[in-house]
PDB file of C-alpha atoms in Angstrom:
ATOM      1  CA  MET F   1      11.304 -10.743 -12.892  1.00  0.00           C
ATOM      2  CA  GLN F   2       9.061 -13.466 -11.696  1.00  0.00           C
ATOM      3  CA  VAL F   3       5.435 -12.315 -11.757  1.00  0.00           C
ATOM      4  CA  ASN F   4       2.976 -14.538  -9.935  1.00  0.00           C
ATOM      5  CA  LEU F   5      -0.224 -12.440  -9.718  1.00  0.00           C
ATOM      6  CA  PRO F   6      -3.118 -14.144  -7.950  1.00  0.00           C
ATOM      7  CA  LYS F   7      -6.062 -15.031 -10.194  1.00  0.00           C
ATOM      8  CA  SER F   8      -8.301 -12.379  -8.701  1.00  0.00           C
ATOM      9  CA  TRP F   9      -6.025  -9.637 -10.241  1.00  0.00           C
ATOM     10  CA  GLN F  10      -5.043 -11.284 -13.456  1.00  0.00           C
ATOM     11  CA  ALA F  11      -7.924 -10.045 -15.614  1.00  0.00           C
ATOM     12  CA  ALA F  12      -7.226  -6.482 -14.391  1.00  0.00           C
ATOM     13  CA  LEU F  13      -3.525  -6.428 -14.683  1.00  0.00           C
ATOM     14  CA  ARG F  14      -2.463  -9.115 -17.181  1.00  0.00           C
ATOM     15  CA  GLY F  15      -2.645  -6.710 -20.142  1.00  0.00           C
ATOM     16  CA  GLU F  16      -0.068  -4.468 -18.387  1.00  0.00           C
ATOM     17  CA  MET F  17       2.380  -7.259 -18.283  1.00  0.00           C
ATOM     18  CA  ASN F  18       2.218  -7.712 -22.061  1.00  0.00           C
ATOM     19  CA  LYS F  19       3.178  -4.026 -22.702  1.00  0.00           C
ATOM     20  CA  PRO F  20       6.675  -2.959 -23.659  1.00  0.00           C
ATOM     21  CA  TYR F  21       7.101  -0.838 -20.589  1.00  0.00           C
ATOM     22  CA  PHE F  22       6.644  -3.838 -18.286  1.00  0.00           C
ATOM     23  CA  ALA F  23       9.212  -5.868 -20.129  1.00  0.00           C
ATOM     24  CA  ALA F  24      11.647  -2.901 -19.688  1.00  0.00           C
ATOM     25  CA  LEU F  25      10.759  -2.701 -16.034  1.00  0.00           C
ATOM     26  CA  SER F  26      11.319  -6.431 -15.415  1.00  0.00           C
ATOM     27  CA  GLU F  27      14.669  -6.202 -17.189  1.00  0.00           C
ATOM     28  CA  PHE F  28      15.561  -3.089 -14.968  1.00  0.00           C
ATOM     29  CA  VAL F  29      14.605  -4.931 -11.726  1.00  0.00           C
ATOM     30  CA  ASP F  30      16.536  -8.090 -12.752  1.00  0.00           C
ATOM     31  CA  GLU F  31      19.578  -5.974 -13.517  1.00  0.00           C
ATOM     32  CA  GLU F  32      19.291  -4.180 -10.212  1.00  0.00           C
ATOM     33  CA  ARG F  33      19.040  -7.482  -8.351  1.00  0.00           C
ATOM     34  CA  ARG F  34      22.251  -8.678 -10.113  1.00  0.00           C
ATOM     35  CA  LYS F  35      24.230  -5.561  -9.088  1.00  0.00           C
ATOM     36  CA  HIS F  36      22.615  -4.499  -5.832  1.00  0.00           C
ATOM     37  CA  THR F  37      20.415  -5.650  -3.027  1.00  0.00           C
ATOM     38  CA  VAL F  38      16.770  -4.970  -3.815  1.00  0.00           C
ATOM     39  CA  TYR F  39      13.812  -5.000  -1.480  1.00  0.00           C
ATOM     40  CA  PRO F  40      11.496  -6.661  -1.064  1.00  0.00           C
ATOM     41  CA  PRO F  41      12.707 -10.187  -2.089  1.00  0.00           C
ATOM     42  CA  GLY F  42      11.164 -11.519  -5.340  1.00  0.00           C
ATOM     43  CA  PRO F  43       8.393 -13.584  -3.771  1.00  0.00           C
ATOM     44  CA  ASP F  44       7.041 -10.584  -1.769  1.00  0.00           C
ATOM     45  CA  VAL F  45       6.962  -7.918  -4.587  1.00  0.00           C
ATOM     46  CA  PHE F  46       3.273  -8.532  -5.289  1.00  0.00           C
ATOM     47  CA  ALA F  47       2.214  -9.465  -1.669  1.00  0.00           C
ATOM     48  CA  ALA F  48      -0.446  -6.706  -1.492  1.00  0.00           C
ATOM     49  CA  PHE F  49      -2.340  -8.463  -4.311  1.00  0.00           C
ATOM     50  CA  ASP F  50      -1.857 -11.852  -2.760  1.00  0.00           C
ATOM     51  CA  HIS F  51      -3.357 -10.769   0.575  1.00  0.00           C
ATOM     52  CA  THR F  52      -6.163  -8.651  -0.821  1.00  0.00           C
ATOM     53  CA  PRO F  53      -8.123 -10.131  -3.727  1.00  0.00           C
ATOM     54  CA  LEU F  54      -9.686  -7.551  -6.044  1.00  0.00           C
ATOM     55  CA  SER F  55     -13.175  -8.651  -5.135  1.00  0.00           C
ATOM     56  CA  GLU F  56     -12.428  -8.231  -1.420  1.00  0.00           C
ATOM     57  CA  VAL F  57     -10.947  -4.705  -1.508  1.00  0.00           C
ATOM     58  CA  LYS F  58     -12.674  -2.371   0.930  1.00  0.00           C
ATOM     59  CA  VAL F  59      -9.973   0.199   1.569  1.00  0.00           C
ATOM     60  CA  VAL F  60      -6.967   1.334  -0.475  1.00  0.00           C
ATOM     61  CA  LEU F  61      -3.965   2.774   1.338  1.00  0.00           C
ATOM     62  CA  ILE F  62      -1.366   4.184  -0.985  1.00  0.00           C
ATOM     63  CA  GLY F  63       2.310   4.495  -0.143  1.00  0.00           C
ATOM     64  CA  GLN F  64       5.381   5.612  -2.289  1.00  0.00           C
ATOM     65  CA  ASP F  65       7.863   2.838  -2.366  1.00  0.00           C
ATOM     66  CA  PRO F  66       9.104   0.047  -0.063  1.00  0.00           C
ATOM     67  CA  TYR F  67      11.268   0.624   3.036  1.00  0.00           C
ATOM     68  CA  PRO F  68      14.898   0.487   1.934  1.00  0.00           C
ATOM     69  CA  GLY F  69      16.368  -1.031   5.176  1.00  0.00           C
ATOM     70  CA  PRO F  70      17.376  -4.658   5.694  1.00  0.00           C
ATOM     71  CA  ASN F  71      14.451  -7.085   6.366  1.00  0.00           C
ATOM     72  CA  GLN F  72      11.860  -4.312   6.508  1.00  0.00           C
ATOM     73  CA  ALA F  73       9.878  -4.432   3.293  1.00  0.00           C
ATOM     74  CA  HIS F  74       7.601  -7.430   2.569  1.00  0.00           C
ATOM     75  CA  GLY F  75       5.330  -6.076  -0.150  1.00  0.00           C
ATOM     76  CA  LEU F  76       2.681  -4.209   1.962  1.00  0.00           C
ATOM     77  CA  CYS F  77       3.022  -0.433   2.260  1.00  0.00           C
ATOM     78  CA  PHE F  78       3.971   0.872   5.672  1.00  0.00           C
ATOM     79  CA  SER F  79       4.290  -2.663   7.022  1.00  0.00           C
ATOM     80  CA  VAL F  80       7.415  -4.464   8.278  1.00  0.00           C
ATOM     81  CA  ARG F  81       8.119  -8.049   9.010  1.00  0.00           C
ATOM     82  CA  PRO F  82       7.464  -9.458  12.489  1.00  0.00           C
ATOM     83  CA  GLY F  83      10.520  -8.868  14.603  1.00  0.00           C
ATOM     84  CA  VAL F  84      11.584  -5.772  12.785  1.00  0.00           C
ATOM     85  CA  LYS F  85      11.436  -2.362  14.632  1.00  0.00           C
ATOM     86  CA  PRO F  86       8.526  -0.260  13.239  1.00  0.00           C
ATOM     87  CA  PRO F  87       9.907   2.779  11.283  1.00  0.00           C
ATOM     88  CA  ALA F  88       8.965   6.238  12.328  1.00  0.00           C
ATOM     89  CA  SER F  89       6.021   6.626   9.915  1.00  0.00           C
ATOM     90  CA  LEU F  90       4.460   3.381  11.164  1.00  0.00           C
ATOM     91  CA  MET F  91       4.980   4.354  14.850  1.00  0.00           C
ATOM     92  CA  ASN F  92       3.249   7.658  14.115  1.00  0.00           C
ATOM     93  CA  MET F  93       0.328   5.659  12.604  1.00  0.00           C
ATOM     94  CA  PHE F  94       0.187   3.645  15.818  1.00  0.00           C
ATOM     95  CA  LYS F  95       0.171   6.745  18.036  1.00  0.00           C
ATOM     96  CA  GLU F  96      -2.702   8.173  16.017  1.00  0.00           C
ATOM     97  CA  LEU F  97      -4.559   4.892  16.175  1.00  0.00           C
ATOM     98  CA  LYS F  98      -4.165   4.843  19.937  1.00  0.00           C
ATOM     99  CA  ASP F  99      -5.733   8.350  20.187  1.00  0.00           C
ATOM    100  CA  ASP F 100      -8.318   7.788  17.463  1.00  0.00           C
ATOM    101  CA  VAL F 101      -9.766   4.321  18.105  1.00  0.00           C
ATOM    102  CA  GLY F 102      -8.164   3.233  21.496  1.00  0.00           C
ATOM    103  CA  PHE F 103      -5.691   1.043  19.672  1.00  0.00           C
ATOM    104  CA  ARG F 104      -3.142  -0.879  21.819  1.00  0.00           C
ATOM    105  CA  ILE F 105       0.293  -0.575  20.324  1.00  0.00           C
ATOM    106  CA  PRO F 106       1.510  -4.087  19.551  1.00  0.00           C
ATOM    107  CA  ASN F 107       5.025  -5.575  19.687  1.00  0.00           C
ATOM    108  CA  ASN F 108       5.438  -5.644  15.918  1.00  0.00           C
ATOM    109  CA  GLY F 109       4.717  -3.631  12.808  1.00  0.00           C
ATOM    110  CA  CYS F 110       3.266  -6.327  10.599  1.00  0.00           C
ATOM    111  CA  LEU F 111       0.027  -5.024   8.900  1.00  0.00           C
ATOM    112  CA  THR F 112      -0.883  -8.293   7.291  1.00  0.00           C
ATOM    113  CA  PRO F 113      -4.135  -8.538   9.396  1.00  0.00           C
ATOM    114  CA  TRP F 114      -5.296  -5.316   7.747  1.00  0.00           C
ATOM    115  CA  ALA F 115      -4.585  -6.690   4.301  1.00  0.00           C
ATOM    116  CA  ASP F 116      -6.453  -9.848   5.086  1.00  0.00           C
ATOM    117  CA  GLN F 117      -9.540  -7.776   6.003  1.00  0.00           C
ATOM    118  CA  GLY F 118      -9.620  -6.033   2.627  1.00  0.00           C
ATOM    119  CA  VAL F 119      -7.133  -3.144   3.044  1.00  0.00           C
ATOM    120  CA  LEU F 120      -5.108  -3.000  -0.110  1.00  0.00           C
ATOM    121  CA  LEU F 121      -1.716  -1.818   1.119  1.00  0.00           C
ATOM    122  CA  LEU F 122      -0.328  -0.580  -2.201  1.00  0.00           C
ATOM    123  CA  ASN F 123       2.952   1.165  -2.838  1.00  0.00           C
ATOM    124  CA  ALA F 124       3.068   3.090  -6.073  1.00  0.00           C
ATOM    125  CA  VAL F 125       6.548   1.608  -6.685  1.00  0.00           C
ATOM    126  CA  LEU F 126       6.991  -2.029  -5.723  1.00  0.00           C
ATOM    127  CA  THR F 127      10.761  -2.386  -5.464  1.00  0.00           C
ATOM    128  CA  VAL F 128      13.719  -0.232  -4.159  1.00  0.00           C
ATOM    129  CA  ARG F 129      17.503  -0.511  -4.010  1.00  0.00           C
ATOM    130  CA  ALA F 130      18.780  -1.032  -0.476  1.00  0.00           C
ATOM    131  CA  GLY F 131      19.426   2.229   1.316  1.00  0.00           C
ATOM    132  CA  GLU F 132      18.241   4.378  -1.549  1.00  0.00           C
ATOM    133  CA  PRO F 133      14.610   5.481  -1.233  1.00  0.00           C
ATOM    134  CA  ASN F 134      12.887   6.276  -4.592  1.00  0.00           C
ATOM    135  CA  SER F 135      15.653   4.545  -6.470  1.00  0.00           C
ATOM    136  CA  HIS F 136      13.134   2.639  -8.644  1.00  0.00           C
ATOM    137  CA  LYS F 137      10.688   5.441  -9.341  1.00  0.00           C
ATOM    138  CA  ASN F 138       9.837   6.379 -12.929  1.00  0.00           C
ATOM    139  CA  LYS F 139      10.821   2.914 -14.260  1.00  0.00           C
ATOM    140  CA  GLY F 140       7.238   1.724 -14.952  1.00  0.00           C
ATOM    141  CA  TRP F 141       5.874   0.638 -11.635  1.00  0.00           C
ATOM    142  CA  GLU F 142       3.673   3.708 -11.373  1.00  0.00           C
ATOM    143  CA  GLN F 143       1.876   2.822 -14.635  1.00  0.00           C
ATOM    144  CA  PHE F 144       1.257  -0.711 -13.277  1.00  0.00           C
ATOM    145  CA  THR F 145      -0.064   0.345  -9.833  1.00  0.00           C
ATOM    146  CA  ASP F 146      -2.168   3.172 -11.372  1.00  0.00           C
ATOM    147  CA  THR F 147      -3.913   0.483 -13.378  1.00  0.00           C
ATOM    148  CA  ALA F 148      -4.523  -1.397 -10.213  1.00  0.00           C
ATOM    149  CA  ILE F 149      -6.022   1.670  -8.611  1.00  0.00           C
ATOM    150  CA  ARG F 150      -8.288   2.169 -11.635  1.00  0.00           C
ATOM    151  CA  ALA F 151      -9.349  -1.439 -11.418  1.00  0.00           C
ATOM    152  CA  VAL F 152     -10.514  -0.926  -7.828  1.00  0.00           C
ATOM    153  CA  SER F 153     -12.282   2.376  -8.898  1.00  0.00           C
ATOM    154  CA  ASP F 154     -14.089   0.286 -11.559  1.00  0.00           C
ATOM    155  CA  LYS F 155     -15.693  -1.923  -8.863  1.00  0.00           C
ATOM    156  CA  GLU F 156     -19.381  -1.357  -8.422  1.00  0.00           C
ATOM    157  CA  GLU F 157     -19.147  -1.815  -4.650  1.00  0.00           C
ATOM    158  CA  PRO F 158     -18.057   1.345  -2.847  1.00  0.00           C
ATOM    159  CA  VAL F 159     -14.441   1.449  -1.624  1.00  0.00           C
ATOM    160  CA  VAL F 160     -12.719   3.911   0.701  1.00  0.00           C
ATOM    161  CA  PHE F 161      -9.432   5.385  -0.681  1.00  0.00           C
ATOM    162  CA  ALA F 162      -7.100   6.612   2.085  1.00  0.00           C
ATOM    163  CA  LEU F 163      -4.832   9.249   0.532  1.00  0.00           C
ATOM    164  CA  TRP F 164      -2.145  10.458   2.864  1.00  0.00           C
ATOM    165  CA  GLY F 165       0.179  13.209   1.787  1.00  0.00           C
ATOM    166  CA  ALA F 166       0.570  15.125  -1.473  1.00  0.00           C
ATOM    167  CA  PHE F 167       1.947  12.154  -3.399  1.00  0.00           C
ATOM    168  CA  ALA F 168      -0.948   9.866  -2.651  1.00  0.00           C
ATOM    169  CA  GLN F 169      -3.463  12.684  -3.159  1.00  0.00           C
ATOM    170  CA  LYS F 170      -2.359  12.995  -6.782  1.00  0.00           C
ATOM    171  CA  LYS F 171      -3.910   9.610  -7.357  1.00  0.00           C
ATOM    172  CA  GLU F 172      -7.416  11.023  -6.720  1.00  0.00           C
ATOM    173  CA  LYS F 173      -7.711  11.645 -10.496  1.00  0.00           C
ATOM    174  CA  LEU F 174      -7.738   7.871 -10.932  1.00  0.00           C
ATOM    175  CA  ILE F 175     -10.785   7.390  -8.691  1.00  0.00           C
ATOM    176  CA  ASP F 176     -14.509   7.638  -9.429  1.00  0.00           C
ATOM    177  CA  THR F 177     -15.249   9.865  -6.569  1.00  0.00           C
ATOM    178  CA  GLN F 178     -18.957   9.693  -7.271  1.00  0.00           C
ATOM    179  CA  ARG F 179     -19.083   6.072  -6.367  1.00  0.00           C
ATOM    180  CA  HIS F 180     -16.268   5.798  -3.847  1.00  0.00           C
ATOM    181  CA  ARG F 181     -15.216   7.641  -0.710  1.00  0.00           C
ATOM    182  CA  VAL F 182     -11.843   9.443  -0.294  1.00  0.00           C
ATOM    183  CA  VAL F 183     -10.338  10.107   3.129  1.00  0.00           C
ATOM    184  CA  LYS F 184      -7.455  12.532   3.018  1.00  0.00           C
ATOM    185  CA  ALA F 185      -4.777  13.194   5.755  1.00  0.00           C
ATOM    186  CA  ALA F 186      -1.242  14.435   5.937  1.00  0.00           C
ATOM    187  CA  HIS F 187       1.518  11.771   5.573  1.00  0.00           C
ATOM    188  CA  PRO F 188       2.519  10.059   8.856  1.00  0.00           C
ATOM    189  CA  SER F 189       6.253  10.671   8.249  1.00  0.00           C
ATOM    190  CA  PRO F 190       8.089  12.766  10.840  1.00  0.00           C
ATOM    191  CA  LEU F 191       8.170  15.563   8.364  1.00  0.00           C
ATOM    192  CA  SER F 192       4.425  16.052   8.417  1.00  0.00           C
ATOM    193  CA  ALA F 193       3.348  14.101  11.576  1.00  0.00           C
ATOM    194  CA  LYS F 194       2.006  17.222  13.300  1.00  0.00           C
ATOM    195  CA  GLN F 195      -0.693  17.538  10.730  1.00  0.00           C
ATOM    196  CA  PHE F 196      -1.291  13.815  10.720  1.00  0.00           C
ATOM    197  CA  PHE F 197      -1.831  13.669  14.493  1.00  0.00           C
ATOM    198  CA  GLY F 198      -5.372  14.462  15.396  1.00  0.00           C
ATOM    199  CA  SER F 199      -6.704  13.933  11.850  1.00  0.00           C
ATOM    200  CA  ARG F 200      -8.499  10.665  12.998  1.00  0.00           C
ATOM    201  CA  PRO F 201      -8.067   8.963   9.575  1.00  0.00           C
ATOM    202  CA  PHE F 202      -8.802   5.502  10.868  1.00  0.00           C
ATOM    203  CA  SER F 203     -12.172   6.261  12.426  1.00  0.00           C
ATOM    204  CA  LYS F 204     -13.027   8.309   9.352  1.00  0.00           C
ATOM    205  CA  ILE F 205     -12.290   5.267   7.139  1.00  0.00           C
ATOM    206  CA  ASN F 206     -14.529   3.089   9.286  1.00  0.00           C
ATOM    207  CA  ALA F 207     -17.325   5.733   9.290  1.00  0.00           C
ATOM    208  CA  ALA F 208     -17.178   5.912   5.470  1.00  0.00           C
ATOM    209  CA  LEU F 209     -17.333   2.116   5.278  1.00  0.00           C
ATOM    210  CA  GLU F 210     -20.382   2.011   7.581  1.00  0.00           C
ATOM    211  CA  GLU F 211     -22.128   4.827   5.534  1.00  0.00           C
ATOM    212  CA  VAL F 212     -21.927   2.636   2.450  1.00  0.00           C
ATOM    213  CA  GLY F 213     -23.075  -0.469   4.290  1.00  0.00           C
ATOM    214  CA  ARG F 214     -19.713  -2.284   4.564  1.00  0.00           C
ATOM    215  CA  PRO F 215     -18.254  -3.649   7.788  1.00  0.00           C
ATOM    216  CA  PRO F 216     -15.513  -1.590   9.461  1.00  0.00           C
ATOM    217  CA  ILE F 217     -11.928  -2.558   9.700  1.00  0.00           C
ATOM    218  CA  ASP F 218     -10.662  -4.001  13.067  1.00  0.00           C
ATOM    219  CA  TRP F 219      -7.490  -1.949  13.262  1.00  0.00           C
ATOM    220  CA  GLN F 220      -6.096  -3.701  16.350  1.00  0.00           C
ATOM    221  CA  LEU F 221      -3.007  -5.717  15.522  1.00  0.00           C
ATOM    222  CA  PRO F 222      -2.110  -8.823  17.622  1.00  0.00           C
ATOM    223  CA  ASP F 223       1.164  -9.248  19.450  1.00  0.00           C
ATOM    224  CA  LEU F 224       3.377 -11.759  17.643  1.00  0.00           C
TER     225      LEU F 224
END
């Protein structure tokens, strides 16, 4: 597996790549790519780190694993490539954004503008076999991404961690909650959207940023 981590993350994560589990993980992903279709494509696996340097992280949004459908995943949790229909979870996020902050629903589901503002859109697992959600869990990715979460928690500047759903909320133990803010909500998937709607997580994230003296996120996404 080709690993091209940006310089801003290398000091925090290079040590992980020298560990036996990461060698086994790389071998597993390479073998999966030989036998199956795997998403996202190799160059996009570490896109969350490319778009959001460690020094620039203001918000962390944690997902589980990439979308398993064709042309959807591009390395940012919940995001899809321009021209790809937003999946149900993402549409539920857009509906809540509209009610919460007056968001205008765009013609695409590409969340790159959030990542470029300092929102680390991090899946716990960075690859998936086509059509098989969670097919790459418990292969080592979680150890790698937990280290990334700890690296953000080690930052002196306050960060807002958005933990949606039970899976993400288990990551709270990795976070120094004395220094950082945590905003919890239900997961936006159709299974728990009733609890997600009305929780106003986006305005809560911005309020938390402003409380610690950091500029809010402009959640509005452009039409493409």
